[in-house]
Amino acid sequence: MSNEKRYRIACLTGAGISAESGIATFRGMNGMWENHSIEEVATPGGFARNPLLVWKFYEARRRQALTCQPNKGHIGLAKLQQVVGEENFCLTTQNVDGLHQKAGTKNVLELHGSLWRVRCVKCGQEREERGLFDELPPKCPCGGMLRPAIVWFGEMLPGEIFESAGRAATECDLYIVVGTSGVVEPAASLARVAADRGARVWEVNPDETPLTRMCERSWRKPAGEVMGEVAEEAVKRAAMKSEWRLI
Ligand code: OAD
């Protein structure tokens, strides 16, 4: 095995990267989603009270996401992974829409779950489910009710996935943050971990965020417009060994 040091790139994305694919971001919604309160449709209590309402909401999101395509932001990151190699690139997303995978990115860490997975509330089995359901709320073969495998407010993030995301932030030389408001923890702390461990942090976001001040570079543009350039700059960085982190 070679002992040669590798230049590692990690990336954190949020709703902003899917905005140009037609999926609405979260902030600015005043705690409302399509006329539902977040409490009603995105908490375990809301699901216990009215599973049908919650499922109708998620089926509508799934139906919409099925028609959406990855944009140049997703594609730029997928190409970056191809160029630097899967073993040197780790993408963590807060998004549940699956567009990074559709663009070709491998080993995506989905911190907040996925619209395309379901879990039985009785037997706990989780499985992929890409089709829309004929009947809501859908049932597991064991007879239990299925729920979206999404992390709702008040729930823990999947431990192993968060650990892997933390490891990627700790070990990387460059951390690229795209399209996140940087206000939802613990995801936002990942960029801080990377910066504290000596990585360069870059941000792609039309607006400033609480993460901006720790960034070496910021692109104040929509991700779809600048991701090609950001990816090229990242590849250049990877080629400049003098820029590598020394700790
Ligand atoms: P937000 O909606 O909080 O933030 C979206 C960010 O994307 C904002 O900072 C925008 O300025 C930026 N943005 C908008 N259009 C963009 C574009 N074309 N290119 C780049 N950036 C753009 O979304 P998140 O930060 O992802 O959690 O929100 C984090 C979490 O809060 C979500 O995962 C969700 C929500 O509560 C759960 O559902 C558990």
Short mmCIF file of C-alpha atoms and ligand atoms in Angstrom, two decimals:
data_model
loop_
_atom_site.label_atom_id
_atom_site.label_comp_id
_atom_site.label_asym_id
_atom_site.label_seq_id
_atom_site.Cartn_x
_atom_site.Cartn_y
_atom_site.Cartn_z
CA MET A 1 0.00 0.00 0.00
CA SER A 2 1.32 3.45 -0.87
CA ASN A 3 2.04 5.90 1.93
CA GLU A 4 1.69 8.87 -0.36
CA LYS A 5 -0.57 11.51 1.15
CA ARG A 6 -3.82 12.03 -0.70
CA TYR A 7 -5.59 15.35 -1.16
CA ARG A 8 -9.14 14.88 0.10
CA ILE A 9 -12.17 16.92 -0.77
CA ALA A 10 -15.41 16.81 1.21
CA CYS A 11 -18.60 18.61 0.44
CA LEU A 12 -21.81 19.55 2.27
CA THR A 13 -24.90 20.48 0.27
CA GLY A 14 -28.28 21.86 1.22
CA ALA A 15 -31.57 22.75 -0.42
CA GLY A 16 -30.00 25.56 -2.47
CA ILE A 17 -28.24 23.13 -4.81
CA SER A 18 -31.61 21.72 -5.89
CA ALA A 19 -33.28 25.13 -6.27
CA GLU A 20 -32.34 25.31 -9.96
CA SER A 21 -33.91 21.87 -10.44
CA GLY A 22 -37.23 23.31 -9.28
CA ILE A 23 -37.28 22.14 -5.65
CA ALA A 24 -38.11 24.88 -3.15
CA THR A 25 -35.66 25.69 -0.33
CA PHE A 26 -36.75 25.77 3.34
CA ARG A 27 -35.91 29.21 4.72
CA GLY A 28 -38.37 32.00 4.20
CA MET A 29 -41.31 29.65 4.53
CA ASN A 30 -42.18 30.92 8.01
CA GLY A 31 -42.41 27.42 9.35
CA MET A 32 -45.05 26.51 6.78
CA TRP A 33 -44.83 23.94 4.00
CA GLU A 34 -47.56 24.17 1.40
CA ASN A 35 -50.07 25.41 3.97
CA HIS A 36 -49.09 22.81 6.57
CA SER A 37 -47.21 23.60 9.72
CA ILE A 38 -43.87 21.82 10.11
CA GLU A 39 -45.28 20.37 13.35
CA GLU A 40 -48.10 18.70 11.34
CA VAL A 41 -46.04 17.13 8.56
CA ALA A 42 -42.44 16.82 9.75
CA THR A 43 -42.50 15.55 13.32
CA PRO A 44 -43.10 12.07 14.80
CA GLY A 45 -46.04 13.54 16.79
CA GLY A 46 -47.65 14.88 13.61
CA PHE A 47 -47.34 11.43 11.99
CA ALA A 48 -48.84 9.70 15.04
CA ARG A 49 -51.81 12.10 14.97
CA ASN A 50 -52.52 12.04 11.24
CA PRO A 51 -50.46 9.60 9.13
CA LEU A 52 -52.68 10.08 6.09
CA LEU A 53 -52.06 13.84 6.01
CA VAL A 54 -48.29 13.29 6.37
CA TRP A 55 -48.27 10.66 3.62
CA LYS A 56 -50.26 12.88 1.25
CA PHE A 57 -47.68 15.61 1.83
CA TYR A 58 -44.73 13.25 1.16
CA GLU A 59 -46.37 11.62 -1.87
CA ALA A 60 -46.76 15.11 -3.34
CA ARG A 61 -43.06 15.80 -2.68
CA ARG A 62 -42.11 12.41 -4.19
CA ARG A 63 -44.31 13.00 -7.24
CA GLN A 64 -42.72 16.41 -7.77
CA ALA A 65 -39.16 15.14 -7.23
CA LEU A 66 -39.73 12.38 -9.81
CA THR A 67 -40.08 15.06 -12.48
CA CYS A 68 -36.94 16.99 -11.42
CA GLN A 69 -33.54 16.53 -13.00
CA PRO A 70 -30.08 17.22 -11.58
CA ASN A 71 -28.75 20.65 -12.58
CA LYS A 72 -25.22 21.82 -13.38
CA GLY A 73 -24.49 22.12 -9.64
CA HIS A 74 -25.15 18.40 -8.99
CA ILE A 75 -23.39 17.45 -12.23
CA GLY A 76 -20.31 19.58 -11.43
CA LEU A 77 -19.87 17.80 -8.10
CA ALA A 78 -20.36 14.37 -9.68
CA LYS A 79 -17.64 15.21 -12.24
CA LEU A 80 -15.34 16.46 -9.50
CA GLN A 81 -15.68 13.09 -7.75
CA GLN A 82 -14.90 11.30 -11.01
CA VAL A 83 -11.77 13.39 -11.55
CA VAL A 84 -10.29 13.16 -8.04
CA GLY A 85 -11.53 9.61 -7.39
CA GLU A 86 -14.22 8.22 -5.11
CA GLU A 87 -11.70 7.49 -2.38
CA ASN A 88 -10.71 11.18 -2.25
CA PHE A 89 -14.15 12.76 -2.38
CA CYS A 90 -17.03 12.50 0.06
CA LEU A 91 -20.36 14.24 -0.43
CA THR A 92 -22.71 14.80 2.52
CA THR A 93 -26.15 16.21 1.80
CA GLN A 94 -29.04 17.47 3.87
CA ASN A 95 -31.31 16.95 0.87
CA VAL A 96 -33.71 14.03 0.54
CA ASP A 97 -34.40 14.33 -3.20
CA GLY A 98 -31.76 11.88 -4.52
CA LEU A 99 -30.56 14.30 -7.22
CA HIS A 100 -26.86 13.89 -6.37
CA GLN A 101 -27.14 10.14 -6.99
CA LYS A 102 -29.11 10.81 -10.18
CA ALA A 103 -26.23 13.02 -11.34
CA GLY A 104 -23.83 10.13 -10.75
CA THR A 105 -22.23 10.92 -7.37
CA LYS A 106 -21.32 7.74 -5.51
CA ASN A 107 -21.47 7.01 -1.75
CA VAL A 108 -23.62 10.04 -0.91
CA LEU A 109 -24.14 10.48 2.85
CA GLU A 110 -27.80 11.46 3.31
CA LEU A 111 -27.93 13.12 6.72
CA HIS A 112 -31.69 13.71 6.69
CA GLY A 113 -32.78 10.47 5.02
CA SER A 114 -34.37 10.02 1.62
CA LEU A 115 -37.72 10.46 -0.10
CA TRP A 116 -37.00 7.14 -1.81
CA ARG A 117 -36.77 5.01 1.33
CA VAL A 118 -39.51 3.87 3.71
CA ARG A 119 -39.41 2.25 7.15
CA CYS A 120 -41.97 0.10 8.95
CA VAL A 121 -43.01 1.56 12.29
CA LYS A 122 -43.71 -2.00 13.56
CA CYS A 123 -40.85 -4.26 12.39
CA GLY A 124 -38.37 -1.42 11.76
CA GLN A 125 -37.33 -2.75 8.32
CA GLU A 126 -36.21 -0.10 5.91
CA ARG A 127 -36.27 -0.46 2.14
CA GLU A 128 -35.98 1.48 -1.07
CA GLU A 129 -39.29 2.51 -2.65
CA ARG A 130 -39.11 4.56 -5.83
CA GLY A 131 -42.68 4.15 -7.04
CA LEU A 132 -45.72 6.07 -5.85
CA PHE A 133 -48.14 4.17 -3.62
CA ASP A 134 -51.65 3.13 -4.71
CA GLU A 135 -52.98 3.35 -1.18
CA LEU A 136 -52.07 5.69 1.63
CA PRO A 137 -50.82 5.23 4.27
CA PRO A 138 -48.85 2.31 2.77
CA LYS A 139 -48.40 -0.98 4.63
CA CYS A 140 -45.41 -3.23 5.26
CA PRO A 141 -45.81 -6.97 4.45
CA CYS A 142 -45.72 -7.50 8.27
CA GLY A 143 -48.94 -5.47 8.57
CA GLY A 144 -47.30 -2.42 10.19
CA MET A 145 -47.60 1.09 8.78
CA LEU A 146 -44.76 2.43 6.66
CA ARG A 147 -43.33 5.92 7.19
CA PRO A 148 -40.98 7.97 5.06
CA ALA A 149 -37.34 7.26 6.07
CA ILE A 150 -36.79 10.96 6.60
CA VAL A 151 -35.32 12.55 9.71
CA TRP A 152 -38.10 14.65 11.19
CA PHE A 153 -37.75 17.49 13.65
CA GLY A 154 -36.95 16.16 17.11
CA GLU A 155 -35.40 12.95 15.73
CA MET A 156 -31.76 11.87 15.84
CA LEU A 157 -29.67 11.85 12.69
CA PRO A 158 -28.63 8.34 11.56
CA GLY A 159 -25.57 7.71 13.75
CA GLU A 160 -23.30 5.89 11.30
CA ILE A 161 -23.96 8.39 8.53
CA PHE A 162 -23.26 11.35 10.77
CA GLU A 163 -20.07 9.67 11.99
CA SER A 164 -18.91 9.16 8.40
CA ALA A 165 -19.75 12.79 7.59
CA GLY A 166 -17.76 13.88 10.66
CA ARG A 167 -14.82 11.74 9.60
CA ALA A 168 -14.88 13.24 6.10
CA ALA A 169 -14.90 16.76 7.59
CA THR A 170 -12.05 15.88 9.96
CA GLU A 171 -9.83 14.28 7.34
CA CYS A 172 -10.36 16.54 4.34
CA ASP A 173 -8.03 19.21 2.97
CA LEU A 174 -10.81 21.15 1.27
CA TYR A 175 -14.44 21.43 2.42
CA ILE A 176 -16.94 22.82 -0.09
CA VAL A 177 -20.29 24.02 1.27
CA VAL A 178 -23.02 24.50 -1.33
CA GLY A 179 -26.52 25.89 -0.99
CA THR A 180 -27.06 25.64 2.73
CA SER A 181 -28.13 28.38 5.10
CA GLY A 182 -25.78 26.87 7.69
CA VAL A 183 -28.23 27.34 10.54
CA VAL A 184 -29.46 23.78 11.10
CA GLU A 185 -27.34 21.73 13.48
CA PRO A 186 -25.58 19.42 13.61
CA ALA A 187 -25.04 19.63 9.84
CA ALA A 188 -23.73 23.21 10.02
CA SER A 189 -21.09 22.22 12.57
CA LEU A 190 -19.42 19.94 10.00
CA ALA A 191 -17.92 22.95 8.20
CA ARG A 192 -16.66 24.23 11.55
CA VAL A 193 -15.05 20.86 12.28
CA ALA A 194 -13.30 20.96 8.90
CA ALA A 195 -12.04 24.53 9.47
CA ASP A 196 -10.88 23.73 13.02
CA ARG A 197 -8.92 20.76 11.69
CA GLY A 198 -7.08 22.96 9.20
CA ALA A 199 -9.06 22.41 6.00
CA ARG A 200 -9.78 25.26 3.58
CA VAL A 201 -13.49 25.97 3.42
CA TRP A 202 -15.17 27.22 0.25
CA GLU A 203 -18.78 28.34 -0.04
CA VAL A 204 -21.19 28.53 -2.98
CA ASN A 205 -24.30 30.52 -2.11
CA PRO A 206 -25.89 33.69 -3.54
CA ASP A 207 -26.22 34.93 0.08
CA GLU A 208 -23.85 35.23 2.99
CA THR A 209 -24.33 32.70 5.77
CA PRO A 210 -22.97 32.20 9.30
CA LEU A 211 -20.34 29.94 7.67
CA THR A 212 -19.03 32.68 5.36
CA ARG A 213 -16.52 34.12 7.80
CA MET A 214 -14.61 30.85 8.05
CA CYS A 215 -14.35 30.53 4.28
CA GLU A 216 -11.19 31.05 2.29
CA ARG A 217 -13.25 31.60 -0.86
CA SER A 218 -16.91 32.33 -1.53
CA TRP A 219 -18.85 32.30 -4.80
CA ARG A 220 -21.94 34.56 -4.46
CA LYS A 221 -23.77 32.91 -7.35
CA PRO A 222 -26.28 30.11 -7.93
CA ALA A 223 -24.56 26.72 -7.81
CA GLY A 224 -25.61 25.80 -11.36
CA GLU A 225 -23.78 28.84 -12.72
CA VAL A 226 -20.46 28.39 -10.96
CA MET A 227 -20.00 24.75 -10.01
CA GLY A 228 -17.96 23.97 -13.13
CA GLU A 229 -15.50 26.72 -12.19
CA VAL A 230 -15.45 25.68 -8.50
CA ALA A 231 -14.71 22.08 -9.49
CA GLU A 232 -11.85 23.21 -11.76
CA GLU A 233 -10.37 25.31 -8.96
CA ALA A 234 -10.65 22.35 -6.58
CA VAL A 235 -8.80 20.09 -9.02
CA LYS A 236 -6.05 22.74 -9.34
CA ARG A 237 -5.80 22.88 -5.55
CA ALA A 238 -5.49 19.13 -5.38
CA ALA A 239 -2.58 19.34 -7.81
CA MET A 240 -0.74 22.00 -5.73
CA LYS A 241 0.90 19.97 -3.03
CA SER A 242 2.14 23.12 -1.26
CA GLU A 243 -1.50 23.92 -0.46
CA TRP A 244 -2.01 20.67 1.39
CA ARG A 245 -2.93 20.77 5.01
CA LEU A 246 0.05 20.18 7.23
CA ILE A 247 -1.57 18.85 10.41
P1 OAD B 1 -32.26 26.38 3.51
O1 OAD B 1 -33.55 26.56 2.81
O2 OAD B 1 -32.17 26.72 4.94
O3 OAD B 1 -31.14 27.24 2.79
C1 OAD B 1 -30.97 27.21 1.40
C2 OAD B 1 -29.75 28.02 1.07
O4 OAD B 1 -29.50 27.88 -0.30
C3 OAD B 1 -29.87 29.51 1.37
O5 OAD B 1 -28.71 29.94 2.09
C4 OAD B 1 -29.91 30.13 -0.02
O6 OAD B 1 -29.26 31.42 -0.06
C5 OAD B 1 -29.14 29.13 -0.84
N1 OAD B 1 -29.47 29.08 -2.27
C6 OAD B 1 -30.65 29.40 -2.87
N2 OAD B 1 -30.56 29.17 -4.19
C7 OAD B 1 -29.32 28.72 -4.44
C8 OAD B 1 -28.62 28.28 -5.61
N3 OAD B 1 -29.20 28.29 -6.81
N4 OAD B 1 -27.34 27.87 -5.48
C9 OAD B 1 -26.74 27.87 -4.27
N5 OAD B 1 -27.34 28.24 -3.14
C10 OAD B 1 -28.62 28.66 -3.20
O7 OAD B 1 -31.82 24.88 3.24
P2 OAD B 1 -30.81 23.97 4.07
O8 OAD B 1 -29.65 24.74 4.55
O9 OAD B 1 -30.60 22.76 3.26
O10 OAD B 1 -34.08 19.71 7.46
O11 OAD B 1 -31.71 23.59 5.30
C11 OAD B 1 -31.20 22.69 6.21
C12 OAD B 1 -32.30 21.83 6.75
O12 OAD B 1 -33.35 22.67 7.28
C13 OAD B 1 -33.03 20.99 5.74
O13 OAD B 1 -32.35 19.80 5.41
C14 OAD B 1 -34.32 20.69 6.44
C15 OAD B 1 -34.62 22.05 7.03
O14 OAD B 1 -35.26 22.02 8.24
C16 OAD B 1 -34.96 18.71 7.63
O15 OAD B 1 -35.94 18.56 6.94
C17 OAD B 1 -34.60 17.79 8.76
#
